[in-house]
C-alpha atoms as a PDB file:
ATOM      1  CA  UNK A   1      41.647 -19.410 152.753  1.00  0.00           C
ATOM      2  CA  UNK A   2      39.573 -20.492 149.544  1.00  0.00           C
ATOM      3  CA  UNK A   3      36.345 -21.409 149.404  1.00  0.00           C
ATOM      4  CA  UNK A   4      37.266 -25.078 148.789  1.00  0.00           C
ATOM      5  CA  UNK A   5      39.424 -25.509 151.556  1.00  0.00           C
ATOM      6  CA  UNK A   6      36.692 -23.996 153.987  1.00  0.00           C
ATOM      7  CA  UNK A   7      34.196 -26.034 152.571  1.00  0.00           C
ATOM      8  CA  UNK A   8      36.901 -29.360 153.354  1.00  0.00           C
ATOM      9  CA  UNK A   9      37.571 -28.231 156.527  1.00  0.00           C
ATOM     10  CA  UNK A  10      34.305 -28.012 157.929  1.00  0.00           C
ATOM     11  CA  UNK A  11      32.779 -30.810 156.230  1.00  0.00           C
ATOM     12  CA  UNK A  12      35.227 -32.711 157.954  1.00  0.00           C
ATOM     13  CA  UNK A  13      34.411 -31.324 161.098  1.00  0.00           C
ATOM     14  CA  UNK A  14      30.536 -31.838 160.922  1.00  0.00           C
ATOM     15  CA  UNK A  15      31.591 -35.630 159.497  1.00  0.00           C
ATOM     16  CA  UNK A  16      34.120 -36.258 162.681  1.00  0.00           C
ATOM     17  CA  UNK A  17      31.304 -34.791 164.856  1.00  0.00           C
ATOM     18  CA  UNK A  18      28.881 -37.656 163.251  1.00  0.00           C
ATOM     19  CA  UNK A  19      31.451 -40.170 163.789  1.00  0.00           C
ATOM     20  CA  UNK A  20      31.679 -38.877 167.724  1.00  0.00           C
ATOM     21  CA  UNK A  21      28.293 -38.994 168.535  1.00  0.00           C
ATOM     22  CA  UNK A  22      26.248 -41.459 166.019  1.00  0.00           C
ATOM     23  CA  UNK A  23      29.164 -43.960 165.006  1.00  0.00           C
ATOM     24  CA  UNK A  24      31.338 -44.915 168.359  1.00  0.00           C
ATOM     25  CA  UNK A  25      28.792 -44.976 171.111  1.00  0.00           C
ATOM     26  CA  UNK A  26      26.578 -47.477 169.206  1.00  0.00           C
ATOM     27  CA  UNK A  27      28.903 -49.712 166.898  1.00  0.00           C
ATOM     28  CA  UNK A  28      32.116 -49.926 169.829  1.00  0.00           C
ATOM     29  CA  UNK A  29      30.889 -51.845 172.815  1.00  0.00           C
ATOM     30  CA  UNK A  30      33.818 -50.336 175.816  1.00  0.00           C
ATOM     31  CA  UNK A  31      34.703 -47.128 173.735  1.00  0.00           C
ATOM     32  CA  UNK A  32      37.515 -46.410 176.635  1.00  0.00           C
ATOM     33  CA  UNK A  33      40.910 -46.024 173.919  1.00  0.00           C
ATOM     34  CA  UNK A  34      38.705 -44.377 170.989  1.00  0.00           C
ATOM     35  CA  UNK A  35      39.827 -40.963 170.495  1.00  0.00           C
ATOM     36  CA  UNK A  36      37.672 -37.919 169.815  1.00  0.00           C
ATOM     37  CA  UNK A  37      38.026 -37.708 166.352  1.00  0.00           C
ATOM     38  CA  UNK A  38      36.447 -34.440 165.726  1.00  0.00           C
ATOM     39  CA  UNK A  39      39.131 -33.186 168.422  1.00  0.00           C
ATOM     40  CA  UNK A  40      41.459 -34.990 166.168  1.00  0.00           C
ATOM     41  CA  UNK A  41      39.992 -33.312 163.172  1.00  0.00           C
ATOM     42  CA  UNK A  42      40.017 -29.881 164.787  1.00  0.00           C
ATOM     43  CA  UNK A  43      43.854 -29.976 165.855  1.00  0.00           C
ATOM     44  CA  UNK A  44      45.287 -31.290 162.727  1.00  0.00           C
ATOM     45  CA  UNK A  45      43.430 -28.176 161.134  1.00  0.00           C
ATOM     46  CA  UNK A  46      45.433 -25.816 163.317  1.00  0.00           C
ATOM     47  CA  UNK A  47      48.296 -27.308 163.036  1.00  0.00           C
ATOM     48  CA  UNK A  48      48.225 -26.591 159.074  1.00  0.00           C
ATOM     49  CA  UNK A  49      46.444 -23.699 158.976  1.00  0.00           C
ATOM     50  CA  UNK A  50      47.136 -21.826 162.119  1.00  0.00           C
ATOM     51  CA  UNK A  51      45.943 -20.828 165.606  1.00  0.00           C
ATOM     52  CA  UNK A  52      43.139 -18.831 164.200  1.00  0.00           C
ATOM     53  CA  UNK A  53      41.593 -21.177 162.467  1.00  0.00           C
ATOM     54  CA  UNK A  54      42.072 -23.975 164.771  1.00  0.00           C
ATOM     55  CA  UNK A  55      40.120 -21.717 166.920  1.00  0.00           C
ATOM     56  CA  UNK A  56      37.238 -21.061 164.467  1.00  0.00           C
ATOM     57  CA  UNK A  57      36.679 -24.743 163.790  1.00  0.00           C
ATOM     58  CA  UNK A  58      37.089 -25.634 167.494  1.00  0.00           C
ATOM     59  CA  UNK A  59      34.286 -23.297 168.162  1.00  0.00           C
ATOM     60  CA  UNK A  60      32.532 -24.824 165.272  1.00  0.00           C
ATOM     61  CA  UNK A  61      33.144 -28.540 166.066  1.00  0.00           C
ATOM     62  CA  UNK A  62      32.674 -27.951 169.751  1.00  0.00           C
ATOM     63  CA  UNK A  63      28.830 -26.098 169.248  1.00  0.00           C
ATOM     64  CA  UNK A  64      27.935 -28.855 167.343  1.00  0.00           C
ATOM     65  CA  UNK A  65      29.055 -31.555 170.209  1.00  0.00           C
ATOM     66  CA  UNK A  66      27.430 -29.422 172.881  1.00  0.00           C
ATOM     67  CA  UNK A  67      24.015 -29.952 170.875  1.00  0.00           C
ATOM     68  CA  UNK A  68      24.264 -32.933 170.525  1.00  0.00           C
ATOM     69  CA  UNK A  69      25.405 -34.636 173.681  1.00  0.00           C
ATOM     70  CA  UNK A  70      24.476 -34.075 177.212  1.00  0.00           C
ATOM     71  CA  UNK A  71      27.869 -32.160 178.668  1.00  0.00           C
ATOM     72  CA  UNK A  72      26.783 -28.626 179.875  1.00  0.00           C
ATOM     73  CA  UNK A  73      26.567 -26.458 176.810  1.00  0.00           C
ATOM     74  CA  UNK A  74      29.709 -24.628 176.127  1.00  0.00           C
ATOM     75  CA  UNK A  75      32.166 -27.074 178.233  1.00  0.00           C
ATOM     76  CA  UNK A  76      33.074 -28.700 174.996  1.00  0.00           C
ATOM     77  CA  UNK A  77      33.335 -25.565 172.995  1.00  0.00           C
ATOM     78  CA  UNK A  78      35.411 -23.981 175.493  1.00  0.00           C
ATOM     79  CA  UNK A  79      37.698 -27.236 175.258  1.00  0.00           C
ATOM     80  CA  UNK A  80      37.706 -27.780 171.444  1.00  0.00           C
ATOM     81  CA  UNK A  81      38.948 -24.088 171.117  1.00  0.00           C
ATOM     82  CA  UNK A  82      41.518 -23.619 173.451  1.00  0.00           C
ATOM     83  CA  UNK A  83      42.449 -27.005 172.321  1.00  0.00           C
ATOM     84  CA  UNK A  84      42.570 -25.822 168.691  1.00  0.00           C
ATOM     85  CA  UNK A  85      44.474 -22.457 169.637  1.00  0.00           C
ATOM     86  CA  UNK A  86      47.211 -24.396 171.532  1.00  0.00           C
ATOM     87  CA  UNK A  87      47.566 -26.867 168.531  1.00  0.00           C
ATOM     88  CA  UNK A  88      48.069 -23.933 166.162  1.00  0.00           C
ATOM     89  CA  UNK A  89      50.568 -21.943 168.250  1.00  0.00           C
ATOM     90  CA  UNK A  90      53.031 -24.566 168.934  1.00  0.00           C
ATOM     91  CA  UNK A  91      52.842 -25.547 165.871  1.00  0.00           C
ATOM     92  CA  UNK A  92      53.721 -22.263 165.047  1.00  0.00           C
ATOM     93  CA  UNK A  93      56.171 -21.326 167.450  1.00  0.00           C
ATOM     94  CA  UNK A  94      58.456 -24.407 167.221  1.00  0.00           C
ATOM     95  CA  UNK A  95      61.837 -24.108 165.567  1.00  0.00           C
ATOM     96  CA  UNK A  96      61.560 -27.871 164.878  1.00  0.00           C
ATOM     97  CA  UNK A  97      58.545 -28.113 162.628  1.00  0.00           C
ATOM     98  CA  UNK A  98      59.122 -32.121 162.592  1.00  0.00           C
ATOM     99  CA  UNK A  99      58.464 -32.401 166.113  1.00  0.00           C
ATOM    100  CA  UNK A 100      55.393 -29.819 166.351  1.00  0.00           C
ATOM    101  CA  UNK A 101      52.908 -31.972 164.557  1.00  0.00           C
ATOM    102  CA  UNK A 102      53.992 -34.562 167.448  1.00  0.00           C
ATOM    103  CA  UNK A 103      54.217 -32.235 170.083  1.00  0.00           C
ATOM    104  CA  UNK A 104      51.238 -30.030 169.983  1.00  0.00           C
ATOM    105  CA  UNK A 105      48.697 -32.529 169.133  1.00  0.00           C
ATOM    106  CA  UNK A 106      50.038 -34.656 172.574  1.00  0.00           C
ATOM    107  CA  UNK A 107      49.829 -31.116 174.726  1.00  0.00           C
ATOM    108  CA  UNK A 108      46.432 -30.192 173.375  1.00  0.00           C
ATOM    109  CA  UNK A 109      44.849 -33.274 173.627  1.00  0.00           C
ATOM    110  CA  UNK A 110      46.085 -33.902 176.983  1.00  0.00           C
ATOM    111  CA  UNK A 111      45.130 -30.748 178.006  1.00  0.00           C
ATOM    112  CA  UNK A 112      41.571 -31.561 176.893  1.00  0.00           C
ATOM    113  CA  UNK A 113      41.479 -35.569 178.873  1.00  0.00           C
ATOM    114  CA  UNK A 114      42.983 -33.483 182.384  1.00  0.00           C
ATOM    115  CA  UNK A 115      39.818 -30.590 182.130  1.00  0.00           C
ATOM    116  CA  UNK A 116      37.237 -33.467 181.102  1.00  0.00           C
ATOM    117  CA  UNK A 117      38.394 -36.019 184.282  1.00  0.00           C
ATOM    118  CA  UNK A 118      38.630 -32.400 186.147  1.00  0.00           C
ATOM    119  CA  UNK A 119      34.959 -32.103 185.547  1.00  0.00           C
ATOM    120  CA  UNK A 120      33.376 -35.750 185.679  1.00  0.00           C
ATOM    121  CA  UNK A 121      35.275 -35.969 189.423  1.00  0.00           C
ATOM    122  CA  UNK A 122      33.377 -32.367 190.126  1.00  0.00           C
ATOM    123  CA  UNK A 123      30.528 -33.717 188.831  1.00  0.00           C
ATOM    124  CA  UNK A 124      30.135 -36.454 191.060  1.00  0.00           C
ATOM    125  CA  UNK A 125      32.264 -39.159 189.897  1.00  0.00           C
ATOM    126  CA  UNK A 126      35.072 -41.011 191.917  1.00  0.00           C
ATOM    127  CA  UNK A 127      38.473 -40.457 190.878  1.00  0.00           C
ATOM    128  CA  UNK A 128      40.881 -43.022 190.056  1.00  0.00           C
ATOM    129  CA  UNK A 129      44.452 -43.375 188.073  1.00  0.00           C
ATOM    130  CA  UNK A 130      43.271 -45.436 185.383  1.00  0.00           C
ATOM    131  CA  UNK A 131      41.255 -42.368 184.480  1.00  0.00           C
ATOM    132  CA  UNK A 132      44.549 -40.153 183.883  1.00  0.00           C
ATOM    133  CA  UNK A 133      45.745 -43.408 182.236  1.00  0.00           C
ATOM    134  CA  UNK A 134      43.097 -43.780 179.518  1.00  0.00           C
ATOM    135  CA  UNK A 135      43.145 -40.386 178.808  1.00  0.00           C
ATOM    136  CA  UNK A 136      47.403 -40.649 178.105  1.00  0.00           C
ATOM    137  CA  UNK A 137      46.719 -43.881 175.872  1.00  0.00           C
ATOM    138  CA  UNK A 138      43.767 -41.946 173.994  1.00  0.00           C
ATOM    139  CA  UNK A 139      46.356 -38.983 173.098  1.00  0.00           C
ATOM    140  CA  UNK A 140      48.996 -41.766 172.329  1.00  0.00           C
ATOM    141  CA  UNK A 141      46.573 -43.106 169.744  1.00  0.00           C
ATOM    142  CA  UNK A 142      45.289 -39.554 168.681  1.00  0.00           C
ATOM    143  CA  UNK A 143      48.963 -38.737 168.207  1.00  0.00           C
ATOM    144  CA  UNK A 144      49.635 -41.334 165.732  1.00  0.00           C
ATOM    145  CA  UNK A 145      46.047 -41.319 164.182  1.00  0.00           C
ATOM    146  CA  UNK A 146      46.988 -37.124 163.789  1.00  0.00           C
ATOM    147  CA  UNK A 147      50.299 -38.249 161.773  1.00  0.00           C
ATOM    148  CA  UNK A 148      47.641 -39.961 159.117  1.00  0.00           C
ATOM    149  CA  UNK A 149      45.118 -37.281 158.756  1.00  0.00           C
ATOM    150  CA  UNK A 150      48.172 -34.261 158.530  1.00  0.00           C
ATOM    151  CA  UNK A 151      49.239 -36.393 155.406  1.00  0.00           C
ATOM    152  CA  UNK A 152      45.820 -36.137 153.420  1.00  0.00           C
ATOM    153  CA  UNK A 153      44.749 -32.666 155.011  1.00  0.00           C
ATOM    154  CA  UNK A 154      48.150 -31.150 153.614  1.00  0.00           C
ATOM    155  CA  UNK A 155      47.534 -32.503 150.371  1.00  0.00           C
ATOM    156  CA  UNK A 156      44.560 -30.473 150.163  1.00  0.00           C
ATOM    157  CA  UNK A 157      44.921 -27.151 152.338  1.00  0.00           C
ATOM    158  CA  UNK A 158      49.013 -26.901 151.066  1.00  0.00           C
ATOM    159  CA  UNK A 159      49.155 -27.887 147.384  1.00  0.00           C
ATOM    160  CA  UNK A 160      52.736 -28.037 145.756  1.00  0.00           C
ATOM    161  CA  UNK A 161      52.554 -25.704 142.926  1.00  0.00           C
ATOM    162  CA  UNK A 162      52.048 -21.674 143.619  1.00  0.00           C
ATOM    163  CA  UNK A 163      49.497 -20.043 142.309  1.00  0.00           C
ATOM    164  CA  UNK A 164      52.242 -17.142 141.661  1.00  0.00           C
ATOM    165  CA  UNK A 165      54.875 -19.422 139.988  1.00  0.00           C
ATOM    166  CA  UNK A 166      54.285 -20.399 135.994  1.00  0.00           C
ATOM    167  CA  UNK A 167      52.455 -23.162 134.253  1.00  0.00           C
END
């Protein structure tokens, strides 16, 4: 991957993380349906560029949400990668490629909602449906808000000419 399309990728990332933690918890007053955008970020990376790299940057975006919110380091890193690995293999492994940039960005994210409620109800906190339920609506709206950002992230990490073919 060039130079350009690293530097894209992870200022995105490091933008989305800004946008998590300095943007929604102040401006949004019940922040229950906003989506994690730099999970957003991270699996709409995969899904273009593959489960490796949807790994790197989840490892990437999810060190930089570990410092700077108060989960215990490395729960969100674990989640943003695995989340980033399963984005990039189903959306490698489907024979429909239409349906994997719906598919895998619903499976991932849910994954990521089911560990999170998995933890706050260890941690102490009562369990109730509407939990599972906000978590479904939050990949609903990730879903659709991944459908946007594959448009303009394609345009830049998969341009249409080849670098092989003439000018």
């Amino acid at each position: 991957m060039r130079l350009s399309k690293r530097a894209f990728a992870t200022g995105m990332i490091l933008l989305s993380v800004l946008i998590d933690t300095a943007i929604i918890p102040f401006e949004v007053q019940n922040p229950i349906y906003f989506p994690n955008f730099t999970l957003l970020t991270i699996i709409t990376i995969a899904l273009l560029m593959g489960r490796t790299q949807g790994i790197l940057y989840g490892l990437v975006g999810g060190l930089c949400m570990d410092i700077s919110i108060l989960i215990p380091t490395g729960l969100v890193s674990v989640l943003f990668t695995v989340s980033g690995f399963l984005a990039g293999y189903i959306g490698r492994k489907m024979r429909i490629r239409i349906l994997s940039s719906i598919v895998a960005p619903i499976f991932s994210m849910m994954v990521y909602e089911i560990s999170m409620t998995v933890y706050y109800v260890s941690a102490g906190g009562m369990f109730s449906w509407s939990m599972i339920l906000y978590g479904f609506v939050r990949s609903l709206i990730g879903c659709a808000l991944i459908q946007i950002m594959y448009i303009g992230f394609k345009a830049v990490f998969k341009p249409k000419y080849s670098r092989y073919e003439k000018r």
